[in-house]
Amino acid sequence: MTSTDKPNGLQQSLDQESLLHRMIKQIRRSLDLQEILKTTVTEVRLLLHADRVKMYRFDADGSGEVIAESIYNERLPSLLGLRFPVHDIPEASREMFLLTGQRSIVDVANGKIGLSPLQSKETGERLQTNIFYRQVDPCHIQYLKAMGVQSSLVIPILDCDPQEQSVKPKLWGLLVSHHSEPQNILKRELEVLEQVADQVAIAIAQSNLLTTALTQQKQEATINQVTTLLHKLPTVQLQGALEEVITALSGVGGRLYIENSRKLYTWGDQPTLPYELDNSIIEQHPTWQNWMAECKPGNIWATADLYKEPNLRVLALAFRSTQIRGLMVIPLHYREQFIGVLTIFRAEFETEILWAGRCDANRRQLLPQLSFEVWREQKKGQAAEWKLEDMILAQALYDHFSMAIQQQEMYKEVQVLNANLELRVQEQTAELEKSLILTKVIKQVTEQIRRTLDLQTTLQTIVCEVRSLLNSDRVVIFQLNSKSVTVEEINGNWQSVLGVNAPLECFPDEHTYLYSQGRVRAINNVSTDSLTDCHREFLQSLQIQANLIVPINIGMELWGLLIAHECNAPRIWQDAEIDLLQQLGDQAAIAIQQAQLYEQTHTAETEARNQAVQLGHTLHKLQETQTRLIQTEKMSSLGQLVAGIAHEINNPVNFIYGNLCHASDYIEQLLEILRLYQLHYPDPHSEINAAIVSIDFEFLVEDLPKIITSMQVGSDRIRSIVLSLRNFSRLDEAENKRVDLHEGIDNTLLILQYQLKASGEFPGIQIIKDYGNIPKVECYAGQMNQVFMNIFTNAIDALEMGNSRSPLEIRGNKEWGLRAMGNKENKPSPMPTIHISTRVSADNSRLLIRISDNGPGMALEVKKRIFDPFYTTKPVGRGTGLGLAISYQIIVEKHGGIMECISEPGKGTEFWIEIPVKPPAKIDR
């Protein structure tokens, strides 16, 4: 292809003008760049009568792609959609195309290339010569021949920004004409094609402006839509706004995390942290938190491949199971305070590039290929780059999301403040109403308890009204001077506590002082509140799970306590309930004081009667004292008798026991001699044989050692009984001295062994010993053995009678037990059992002995009188009614201890004995 200035006629000139006119009209009529380019290549091919005209566009990396093409009758192969490597058009040629607008005409047949226009190397000015021909690179000739081209024309197309005149133009692409035969190019044709290239450049600029305008319009629409969703109070549409942003940024998913509330909004594909990273939310992971702490307000971070980012090396594991590759992170701040983060995800995709020929590193050093074999290059794991308009949109949305989240947080705070204010108003209103009701109730109760001056009636009225007002299970009045509950009111089937004495060690004198000073105590849960073990056990024994105590003070003196019990479950006492009970306690004090004043008017009338009653009581006490003296003398005489018998029996028993071992040895020696005789004289005389048969010699030899062994066991038994009798009498230990109480208990059980064995239908009694590590106790051993004997004897009687009769038959008896031996359903009765437990107190100052059985138990009215002298429920001749009375005297009066009985019908009986390890003072015998 060559260039010439000779005209080919008027028609050709008209065609050129028509072409230029059509191009300008097409550009002005359409804004579709692809349509303009397609029209351009078609019109240029018709103008030049070329076989192929293509539009070649450069990419950012220097490679190019054919984006528009027109071919005449398929004379040449199509190159549309193919990409050409960067080395196909050298960088020097691209620079000339850009700097000078250079055009090139190649004549393949002659091996020449024409370049126009040119610049002087010395001055840099454009030369007057239109086209300068020189020899073309043979590699280039081979390259064109491989495509079937004999002549070509290349015109550069530049991209200029009309809004930025100072910015240098960029080389956008090339307009290329190919001929399969040599072709001459006229100067006029070059000028027309130059003008066509200029018009294409204008179309490109218009397309860029249109694209920019559409992008801005789309961004503004997105910002308006998101703004509408974010600022629609009272409910900010954060979820909808998030979805709009993800769609606008071409994302496949995203999430919005709010720091204060730790709330997370998500949409689309989401990462999942593996189990080993601990956190279920990626924004709460320490790596993410540290990253956000380093981010400055307004900074937006984006990457097209998150797996290449060092900061995300740990968190990248969460994205392995997804198609997410691109990531944009927008930290949200309000006044430099971090309030959340908006994250957008883009999916990875695969790309396929059709290269015209193989892309080799040293392409120009190799011979051109004879054919252009299409090379398909597939790339996986690709993600779209974040463009400038994406960052601008993200920056615009940054402020809107930050303000919306802050407004939402402030709105919630205002709502909470309003709710709290309304709640406080309601609470104050309720308190006022409750105060009014409380005043009316107190007035009503006050009138009720002052209608009578009888003290007992007044106290009963108080507990009834208080129990009804507090809706509690039990209300009692504890009177200080009697140390017991004097009045109670019960709701339900709870046990009565009338007459129950509080253990002195559980309630020291300092408690009385505190209550006299106005102390009020509320125990919400007996099991968990701070109480002493003794106090907790005492309350639990009364079925109490919560209680409320207020004092009843008359003047400066504590008269008693008004107590509300909750037995069903723990209860949190409210301030209003405490205040109510406290005021009722004050009213009770006034009513009691009035009743006491009224009773004082009758004192003179009843004084004489009281003296007579006191004389009767004194006479009764003298009778009790006489009975106790008789019993003590009997026990002393019995002890002397037992000690004497034991001493007399001990001598012959020791003689027998001491000689049995010798007799056993002698018999063994005699039997050994007989065996030797049988061995050496196997054929004895007939008379000897007859004697052996008559006396059953073999049985005699076998049974004689057994008899001796049985005699030894019997003598051991007699010796142990004699020793137990001596230990039980303790006549040699009449003084107070340290002894092992375990030994006294074992000796007593040994004496009663015959009563513990099975006989007839009675299965016998099982003894379970739970001995603790106790020290020796300073006491009167003989008297303590007497106490053990009385308790064990009564327990054995109760178990024997319980085994033969039903609980209904023995309900009124004095015998006790944990369970009756029989029942209505004829179920197998449990084994009669006596359980013995010994422990030492936490401070090692007192010894605790518990003796219990599983007998039929006793009724409440029987249990109250078991320690009274001469009181018994046994048949005539079975008991005197003095055993437990004397035992109580020995423990309480002689040893300064405590003796209590715990029993219910059908639930057995337990005796609780507590004595000091060392008496605080000398005990009078």
PDB file of N, CA, C and O in Angstrom, residues 95-129:
ATOM      1  N   GLU A  95       4.261   5.184  21.498  1.00  0.00           N
ATOM      2  CA  GLU A  95       4.615   6.559  21.861  1.00  0.00           C
ATOM      3  C   GLU A  95       4.507   7.492  20.655  1.00  0.00           C
ATOM      4  O   GLU A  95       4.048   8.634  20.769  1.00  0.00           O
ATOM      5  N   MET A  96       4.939   7.006  19.484  1.00  0.00           N
ATOM      6  CA  MET A  96       4.826   7.838  18.279  1.00  0.00           C
ATOM      7  C   MET A  96       3.373   8.075  17.911  1.00  0.00           C
ATOM      8  O   MET A  96       2.979   9.166  17.497  1.00  0.00           O
ATOM      9  N   PHE A  97       2.556   7.050  18.049  1.00  0.00           N
ATOM     10  CA  PHE A  97       1.125   7.218  17.791  1.00  0.00           C
ATOM     11  C   PHE A  97       0.545   8.290  18.708  1.00  0.00           C
ATOM     12  O   PHE A  97      -0.298   9.091  18.290  1.00  0.00           O
ATOM     13  N   LEU A  98       0.984   8.334  19.944  1.00  0.00           N
ATOM     14  CA  LEU A  98       0.415   9.255  20.924  1.00  0.00           C
ATOM     15  C   LEU A  98       0.984  10.665  20.771  1.00  0.00           C
ATOM     16  O   LEU A  98       0.240  11.649  20.755  1.00  0.00           O
ATOM     17  N   LEU A  99       2.307  10.779  20.635  1.00  0.00           N
ATOM     18  CA  LEU A  99       2.940  12.098  20.665  1.00  0.00           C
ATOM     19  C   LEU A  99       2.756  12.865  19.360  1.00  0.00           C
ATOM     20  O   LEU A  99       2.544  14.084  19.354  1.00  0.00           O
ATOM     21  N   THR A 100       2.861  12.183  18.224  1.00  0.00           N
ATOM     22  CA  THR A 100       2.821  12.876  16.924  1.00  0.00           C
ATOM     23  C   THR A 100       1.602  12.544  16.100  1.00  0.00           C
ATOM     24  O   THR A 100       1.425  13.069  14.992  1.00  0.00           O
ATOM     25  N   GLY A 101       0.754  11.658  16.629  1.00  0.00           N
ATOM     26  CA  GLY A 101      -0.385  11.255  15.823  1.00  0.00           C
ATOM     27  C   GLY A 101       0.041  10.540  14.566  1.00  0.00           C
ATOM     28  O   GLY A 101      -0.604  10.655  13.512  1.00  0.00           O
ATOM     29  N   GLN A 102       1.119   9.801  14.649  1.00  0.00           N
ATOM     30  CA  GLN A 102       1.738   9.175  13.470  1.00  0.00           C
ATOM     31  C   GLN A 102       0.810   8.139  12.850  1.00  0.00           C
ATOM     32  O   GLN A 102       0.156   7.375  13.545  1.00  0.00           O
ATOM     33  N   ARG A 103       0.809   8.137  11.494  1.00  0.00           N
ATOM     34  CA  ARG A 103       0.069   7.157  10.732  1.00  0.00           C
ATOM     35  C   ARG A 103       1.066   6.284   9.982  1.00  0.00           C
ATOM     36  O   ARG A 103       2.103   6.769   9.536  1.00  0.00           O
ATOM     37  N   SER A 104       0.729   5.018   9.822  1.00  0.00           N
ATOM     38  CA  SER A 104       1.653   4.112   9.139  1.00  0.00           C
ATOM     39  C   SER A 104       0.941   3.402   8.012  1.00  0.00           C
ATOM     40  O   SER A 104      -0.210   2.988   8.160  1.00  0.00           O
ATOM     41  N   ILE A 105       1.689   3.306   6.818  1.00  0.00           N
ATOM     42  CA  ILE A 105       1.184   2.614   5.638  1.00  0.00           C
ATOM     43  C   ILE A 105       2.231   1.580   5.265  1.00  0.00           C
ATOM     44  O   ILE A 105       3.411   1.911   5.042  1.00  0.00           O
ATOM     45  N   VAL A 106       1.836   0.318   5.227  1.00  0.00           N
ATOM     46  CA  VAL A 106       2.771  -0.765   4.949  1.00  0.00           C
ATOM     47  C   VAL A 106       2.477  -1.341   3.576  1.00  0.00           C
ATOM     48  O   VAL A 106       1.319  -1.707   3.286  1.00  0.00           O
ATOM     49  N   ASP A 107       3.542  -1.419   2.753  1.00  0.00           N
ATOM     50  CA  ASP A 107       3.475  -2.071   1.438  1.00  0.00           C
ATOM     51  C   ASP A 107       4.239  -3.382   1.574  1.00  0.00           C
ATOM     52  O   ASP A 107       5.475  -3.407   1.558  1.00  0.00           O
ATOM     53  N   VAL A 108       3.480  -4.473   1.754  1.00  0.00           N
ATOM     54  CA  VAL A 108       4.102  -5.773   2.027  1.00  0.00           C
ATOM     55  C   VAL A 108       4.916  -6.242   0.832  1.00  0.00           C
ATOM     56  O   VAL A 108       6.013  -6.799   0.972  1.00  0.00           O
ATOM     57  N   ALA A 109       4.395  -6.026  -0.380  1.00  0.00           N
ATOM     58  CA  ALA A 109       5.074  -6.544  -1.576  1.00  0.00           C
ATOM     59  C   ALA A 109       6.460  -5.928  -1.727  1.00  0.00           C
ATOM     60  O   ALA A 109       7.440  -6.613  -2.060  1.00  0.00           O
ATOM     61  N   ASN A 110       6.588  -4.616  -1.474  1.00  0.00           N
ATOM     62  CA  ASN A 110       7.877  -3.932  -1.616  1.00  0.00           C
ATOM     63  C   ASN A 110       8.676  -3.900  -0.313  1.00  0.00           C
ATOM     64  O   ASN A 110       9.797  -3.403  -0.294  1.00  0.00           O
ATOM     65  N   GLY A 111       8.071  -4.352   0.794  1.00  0.00           N
ATOM     66  CA  GLY A 111       8.782  -4.371   2.085  1.00  0.00           C
ATOM     67  C   GLY A 111       9.026  -2.990   2.626  1.00  0.00           C
ATOM     68  O   GLY A 111      10.043  -2.765   3.289  1.00  0.00           O
ATOM     69  N   LYS A 112       8.124  -2.029   2.348  1.00  0.00           N
ATOM     70  CA  LYS A 112       8.293  -0.668   2.809  1.00  0.00           C
ATOM     71  C   LYS A 112       7.146  -0.281   3.745  1.00  0.00           C
ATOM     72  O   LYS A 112       6.044  -0.821   3.669  1.00  0.00           O
ATOM     73  N   ILE A 113       7.459   0.724   4.588  1.00  0.00           N
ATOM     74  CA  ILE A 113       6.464   1.299   5.479  1.00  0.00           C
ATOM     75  C   ILE A 113       6.535   2.797   5.383  1.00  0.00           C
ATOM     76  O   ILE A 113       7.615   3.397   5.389  1.00  0.00           O
ATOM     77  N   GLY A 114       5.393   3.446   5.235  1.00  0.00           N
ATOM     78  CA  GLY A 114       5.326   4.891   5.182  1.00  0.00           C
ATOM     79  C   GLY A 114       4.811   5.454   6.476  1.00  0.00           C
ATOM     80  O   GLY A 114       3.804   4.998   7.014  1.00  0.00           O
ATOM     81  N   LEU A 115       5.538   6.470   7.025  1.00  0.00           N
ATOM     82  CA  LEU A 115       5.179   7.077   8.308  1.00  0.00           C
ATOM     83  C   LEU A 115       4.817   8.520   8.081  1.00  0.00           C
ATOM     84  O   LEU A 115       5.550   9.264   7.435  1.00  0.00           O
ATOM     85  N   SER A 116       3.708   8.956   8.630  1.00  0.00           N
ATOM     86  CA  SER A 116       3.268  10.334   8.433  1.00  0.00           C
ATOM     87  C   SER A 116       2.415  10.730   9.618  1.00  0.00           C
ATOM     88  O   SER A 116       1.548   9.953  10.078  1.00  0.00           O
ATOM     89  N   PRO A 117       2.596  11.999  10.146  1.00  0.00           N
ATOM     90  CA  PRO A 117       3.715  12.922   9.850  1.00  0.00           C
ATOM     91  C   PRO A 117       4.931  12.583  10.693  1.00  0.00           C
ATOM     92  O   PRO A 117       4.840  11.803  11.630  1.00  0.00           O
ATOM     93  N   LEU A 118       6.072  13.212  10.428  1.00  0.00           N
ATOM     94  CA  LEU A 118       7.301  12.973  11.163  1.00  0.00           C
ATOM     95  C   LEU A 118       7.771  14.271  11.813  1.00  0.00           C
ATOM     96  O   LEU A 118       7.411  15.364  11.389  1.00  0.00           O
ATOM     97  N   GLN A 119       8.592  14.134  12.805  1.00  0.00           N
ATOM     98  CA  GLN A 119       9.189  15.285  13.477  1.00  0.00           C
ATOM     99  C   GLN A 119      10.701  15.228  13.297  1.00  0.00           C
ATOM    100  O   GLN A 119      11.300  14.157  13.243  1.00  0.00           O
ATOM    101  N   SER A 120      11.290  16.428  13.238  1.00  0.00           N
ATOM    102  CA  SER A 120      12.737  16.525  13.106  1.00  0.00           C
ATOM    103  C   SER A 120      13.394  16.099  14.405  1.00  0.00           C
ATOM    104  O   SER A 120      12.967  16.505  15.496  1.00  0.00           O
ATOM    105  N   LYS A 121      14.444  15.296  14.284  1.00  0.00           N
ATOM    106  CA  LYS A 121      15.152  14.871  15.486  1.00  0.00           C
ATOM    107  C   LYS A 121      15.905  16.006  16.132  1.00  0.00           C
ATOM    108  O   LYS A 121      16.183  15.992  17.327  1.00  0.00           O
ATOM    109  N   GLU A 122      16.293  17.033  15.307  1.00  0.00           N
ATOM    110  CA  GLU A 122      17.056  18.154  15.852  1.00  0.00           C
ATOM    111  C   GLU A 122      16.134  19.174  16.506  1.00  0.00           C
ATOM    112  O   GLU A 122      16.359  19.605  17.646  1.00  0.00           O
ATOM    113  N   THR A 123      15.097  19.613  15.755  1.00  0.00           N
ATOM    114  CA  THR A 123      14.234  20.690  16.265  1.00  0.00           C
ATOM    115  C   THR A 123      12.964  20.183  16.917  1.00  0.00           C
ATOM    116  O   THR A 123      12.318  20.884  17.701  1.00  0.00           O
ATOM    117  N   GLY A 124      12.567  18.978  16.606  1.00  0.00           N
ATOM    118  CA  GLY A 124      11.334  18.469  17.137  1.00  0.00           C
ATOM    119  C   GLY A 124      10.113  18.948  16.399  1.00  0.00           C
ATOM    120  O   GLY A 124       8.981  18.598  16.760  1.00  0.00           O
ATOM    121  N   GLU A 125      10.288  19.742  15.317  1.00  0.00           N
ATOM    122  CA  GLU A 125       9.163  20.256  14.559  1.00  0.00           C
ATOM    123  C   GLU A 125       8.762  19.246  13.492  1.00  0.00           C
ATOM    124  O   GLU A 125       9.542  18.435  13.040  1.00  0.00           O
ATOM    125  N   ARG A 126       7.456  19.337  13.089  1.00  0.00           N
ATOM    126  CA  ARG A 126       6.936  18.429  12.098  1.00  0.00           C
ATOM    127  C   ARG A 126       7.539  18.782  10.737  1.00  0.00           C
ATOM    128  O   ARG A 126       7.581  19.940  10.336  1.00  0.00           O
ATOM    129  N   LEU A 127       7.954  17.729   9.985  1.00  0.00           N
ATOM    130  CA  LEU A 127       8.547  17.927   8.667  1.00  0.00           C
ATOM    131  C   LEU A 127       7.471  18.198   7.636  1.00  0.00           C
ATOM    132  O   LEU A 127       6.301  17.794   7.796  1.00  0.00           O
ATOM    133  N   GLN A 128       7.871  18.852   6.551  1.00  0.00           N
ATOM    134  CA  GLN A 128       6.927  19.178   5.497  1.00  0.00           C
ATOM    135  C   GLN A 128       6.594  17.950   4.669  1.00  0.00           C
ATOM    136  O   GLN A 128       5.542  17.884   4.026  1.00  0.00           O
ATOM    137  N   THR A 129       7.502  16.982   4.647  1.00  0.00           N
ATOM    138  CA  THR A 129       7.258  15.787   3.858  1.00  0.00           C
ATOM    139  C   THR A 129       6.022  15.092   4.389  1.00  0.00           C
ATOM    140  O   THR A 129       5.870  14.881   5.606  1.00  0.00           O
TER     141      THR A 129
END
